[in-house]
């Protein structure tokens, strides 16, 4: 039985993974690598290479931490599953990324609602090698602790969803993915960029905070940033006046049309 500490972290117990679990990682990794060339943003691919995350099997967090810590001062901490918001934000605010340890089963390759080690490590951690994104996620954690105190968690959770999990970025080579929910899904990696059905809006903090999202299907709406500096700058101001300004504004559906915000390449 794995001991759970007071901050809800555990040991990864890397030696305990079975051959089958490493084989599932290999399958997922190789499939995503083929898809992500020309789809994932450059910063993600550089982070993946810099960390040496590869097809050979589920990585040992300790090995990744040696590299990550030197690059941006972030560390991965192992957790048993989704952790309560206050603990999650407190980890981010201290540059600690909570990662699950278990890997999905072979019959769940294409779809899994909860995060697993492939989503957390292959989806989230490579961007933490980028200094600007690394600062953004720490600022997000600090903002999360404040939002909890102010009772506006839902607004802030939408920012995480539409950026960290499902964000797109405009580059000179075209639209690219940086959101880990997309990067760790073979189907959505193609759908988010190539399918005509979802809408793509320019990044807009207030619009994001008012827009609902769904967790049980591909997204109907993506928000496009110009670069990570735009994200970091957007989270710099105190959100308290923004939350106040929005108190009486209704939530919006992701399907709502809004031609002014449409991303035009
Ligand atoms: Fe995630």
XYZ file of C-alpha atoms and ligand atoms in Angstrom:
266
model
C 0.000 0.000 0.000
C 1.413 3.384 -0.996
C 1.681 5.910 1.851
C -0.103 9.216 1.118
C 1.583 12.260 2.673
C -0.269 15.277 4.122
C 0.164 17.227 0.851
C -1.383 14.208 -0.912
C 1.849 13.224 -2.646
C 3.020 9.614 -2.890
C 6.047 7.743 -4.221
C 5.857 6.987 -7.926
C 7.247 3.477 -7.309
C 8.733 3.305 -10.803
C 10.132 -0.200 -10.239
C 6.561 -1.420 -9.683
C 5.338 -0.844 -13.290
C 4.632 -4.028 -15.222
C 5.836 -4.840 -18.750
C 2.238 -4.387 -19.945
C 2.096 -0.863 -18.456
C 5.328 0.145 -20.211
C 4.002 -1.418 -23.429
C 0.848 0.733 -23.252
C 3.026 3.852 -22.829
C 5.027 2.823 -25.909
C 1.876 2.384 -27.956
C 0.497 5.780 -26.912
C 3.804 7.565 -27.316
C 4.606 6.224 -30.770
C 1.139 7.011 -32.050
C 1.248 10.592 -30.735
C 4.737 11.200 -32.080
C 3.607 10.406 -35.594
C 0.629 12.724 -35.231
C 2.259 15.625 -33.442
C 4.956 16.539 -35.946
C 3.500 19.587 -37.667
C 0.680 19.798 -35.100
C 2.292 20.387 -31.686
C 3.939 23.769 -31.068
C 7.722 24.036 -31.242
C 8.079 24.746 -27.498
C 6.328 21.470 -26.666
C 8.471 19.384 -29.011
C 11.626 21.040 -27.681
C 10.559 20.307 -24.091
C 9.837 16.688 -24.918
C 13.267 16.303 -26.496
C 15.024 18.167 -23.692
C 13.479 15.896 -21.059
C 14.269 12.764 -23.037
C 10.666 11.584 -22.689
C 10.575 8.783 -25.222
C 8.916 5.631 -26.387
C 10.940 3.258 -24.227
C 8.487 3.289 -21.315
C 6.867 5.235 -18.458
C 9.557 7.686 -17.286
C 11.035 7.728 -13.805
C 9.916 11.092 -12.317
C 13.210 11.392 -10.450
C 15.149 11.376 -13.705
C 12.831 13.970 -15.271
C 13.031 16.139 -12.153
C 16.808 16.416 -12.376
C 16.424 17.961 -15.848
C 13.279 19.999 -15.184
C 14.586 21.491 -11.963
C 17.757 22.671 -13.697
C 15.775 24.175 -16.604
C 12.978 26.083 -14.822
C 12.918 25.082 -11.137
C 9.764 22.962 -11.570
C 9.410 19.447 -10.141
C 6.905 16.662 -10.690
C 5.241 15.287 -7.558
C 3.370 11.985 -7.728
C -0.273 11.979 -6.575
C -2.812 9.140 -6.407
C -5.394 10.876 -8.671
C -7.201 14.203 -8.919
C -6.394 16.235 -5.795
C -8.640 18.874 -4.153
C -8.365 22.357 -5.675
C -6.622 24.019 -2.729
C -3.875 21.401 -2.700
C -3.546 21.434 -6.480
C -3.127 25.237 -6.581
C -0.704 25.205 -3.646
C 1.519 22.741 -5.541
C 1.468 24.856 -8.720
C 2.218 28.032 -6.759
C 5.380 26.284 -5.476
C 6.354 25.080 -8.960
C 5.378 21.475 -8.251
C 3.320 19.692 -10.878
C 1.043 16.967 -9.449
C 1.128 13.940 -11.752
C -0.849 10.742 -11.540
C 1.160 7.496 -11.727
C -1.260 4.951 -13.169
C -1.601 4.338 -16.916
C -4.865 3.659 -18.764
C -5.777 0.149 -19.876
C -5.366 -1.132 -23.407
C -9.119 -0.790 -24.026
C -8.962 2.916 -23.045
C -6.271 4.044 -25.503
C -8.544 6.511 -27.248
C -10.541 7.920 -24.414
C -10.128 8.482 -20.722
C -11.930 11.167 -18.744
C -9.536 11.295 -15.786
C -5.846 12.162 -16.148
C -3.320 9.305 -16.230
C 0.485 9.325 -16.312
C 0.548 9.610 -20.105
C -1.668 12.712 -20.054
C 0.223 14.320 -17.171
C 3.786 13.568 -18.228
C 3.554 13.512 -21.997
C 0.848 16.198 -22.178
C 1.729 18.688 -19.432
C 5.344 18.387 -18.380
C 7.221 19.212 -21.644
C 5.895 22.797 -21.642
C 7.206 23.288 -18.111
C 10.659 23.319 -19.739
C 9.667 26.642 -21.345
C 10.468 29.558 -18.985
C 7.463 31.711 -19.908
C 4.936 28.881 -19.705
C 6.574 27.745 -16.455
C 5.950 31.204 -14.959
C 2.383 31.222 -16.287
C 1.495 27.983 -14.526
C 2.962 29.174 -11.246
C 0.989 32.447 -11.542
C -2.107 30.381 -12.288
C -1.592 28.422 -9.036
C -1.301 31.676 -7.076
C -4.424 32.991 -8.821
C -6.221 29.764 -7.923
C -5.575 30.205 -4.219
C -6.947 33.763 -4.464
C -9.996 32.699 -6.513
C -10.838 30.059 -3.898
C -10.826 32.730 -1.223
C -13.062 34.981 -3.339
C -15.497 32.234 -4.363
C -14.753 32.490 -8.106
C -13.128 29.171 -8.738
C -15.365 28.297 -11.670
C -14.236 31.368 -13.627
C -10.583 30.560 -13.070
C -11.015 26.857 -13.810
C -12.223 27.848 -17.280
C -8.958 29.665 -17.881
C -7.027 26.464 -17.128
C -9.346 24.450 -19.320
C -9.176 26.723 -22.370
C -5.408 27.294 -22.136
C -3.403 24.625 -20.284
C -5.697 21.779 -21.342
C -7.146 22.829 -24.723
C -5.138 25.815 -25.981
C -4.061 26.478 -29.569
C -1.266 28.854 -30.606
C -0.797 30.806 -33.844
C 2.669 30.406 -35.389
C 4.254 31.436 -38.678
C 3.891 27.848 -39.859
C 0.174 27.819 -38.975
C -2.025 26.871 -36.069
C -0.393 24.546 -33.510
C -1.439 22.761 -30.303
C -0.121 23.483 -26.815
C -3.018 22.201 -24.661
C -2.230 18.906 -22.985
C -5.772 17.574 -23.222
C -5.344 17.720 -26.997
C -1.691 16.625 -27.083
C -2.489 13.415 -25.212
C -5.498 12.529 -27.423
C -4.928 11.093 -30.888
C -8.429 11.960 -32.100
C -8.513 15.521 -30.807
C -4.973 16.263 -32.088
C -6.401 15.965 -35.585
C -9.904 17.310 -34.885
C -8.785 20.506 -33.102
C -6.736 21.703 -36.093
C -8.286 20.101 -39.164
C -12.006 19.699 -38.512
C -14.318 22.492 -39.735
C -16.866 21.926 -36.936
C -15.244 23.486 -33.834
C -14.974 27.276 -33.613
C -11.620 28.928 -32.992
C -11.609 32.304 -31.215
C -8.809 34.683 -30.416
C -7.734 34.489 -26.773
C -9.918 36.686 -24.579
C -9.664 36.379 -20.807
C -13.158 37.659 -20.012
C -14.823 35.582 -22.691
C -13.015 32.460 -21.452
C -14.082 33.092 -17.868
C -17.727 33.235 -18.969
C -17.693 30.233 -21.293
C -18.817 26.785 -20.165
C -17.026 23.678 -21.386
C -17.746 20.007 -21.723
C -15.606 17.207 -20.391
C -17.259 14.265 -22.138
C -16.518 15.000 -25.802
C -14.183 16.937 -28.106
C -14.383 20.695 -27.577
C -16.745 22.852 -29.625
C -14.585 25.924 -29.105
C -10.839 26.581 -28.861
C -9.050 29.815 -27.973
C -5.918 30.802 -29.902
C -2.998 32.700 -28.322
C -0.220 34.505 -30.218
C 2.500 33.405 -27.808
C 3.024 32.363 -24.191
C 3.884 35.910 -23.196
C 0.272 36.848 -24.002
C -0.907 34.224 -21.497
C 1.489 35.327 -18.824
C 0.578 39.008 -19.298
C -3.134 38.161 -19.106
C -2.699 36.521 -15.693
C -0.528 39.289 -14.245
C -3.345 41.688 -13.167
C -5.351 41.123 -10.010
C -8.468 39.204 -11.086
C -10.613 40.466 -8.172
C -12.003 43.482 -10.129
C -12.618 41.254 -13.169
C -14.586 38.750 -11.069
C -16.625 41.637 -9.624
C -17.321 43.047 -13.087
C -18.620 39.622 -14.158
C -20.766 38.855 -11.149
C -24.046 39.590 -12.933
C -23.051 38.541 -16.452
C -24.546 35.258 -17.659
C -22.417 32.257 -18.619
C -22.038 31.611 -22.344
C -22.280 28.359 -24.265
C -19.239 27.339 -26.327
C -21.518 26.998 -29.366
C -22.489 30.703 -29.265
C -21.550 32.533 -32.459
C -19.303 35.558 -32.197
C -17.833 36.614 -35.508
C -15.727 39.399 -34.027
C -13.630 36.895 -32.145
C -13.192 34.342 -34.916
C -9.511 33.447 -35.429
C -8.511 34.206 -39.016
C -5.072 32.824 -39.928
Fe -4.518 17.842 -17.513
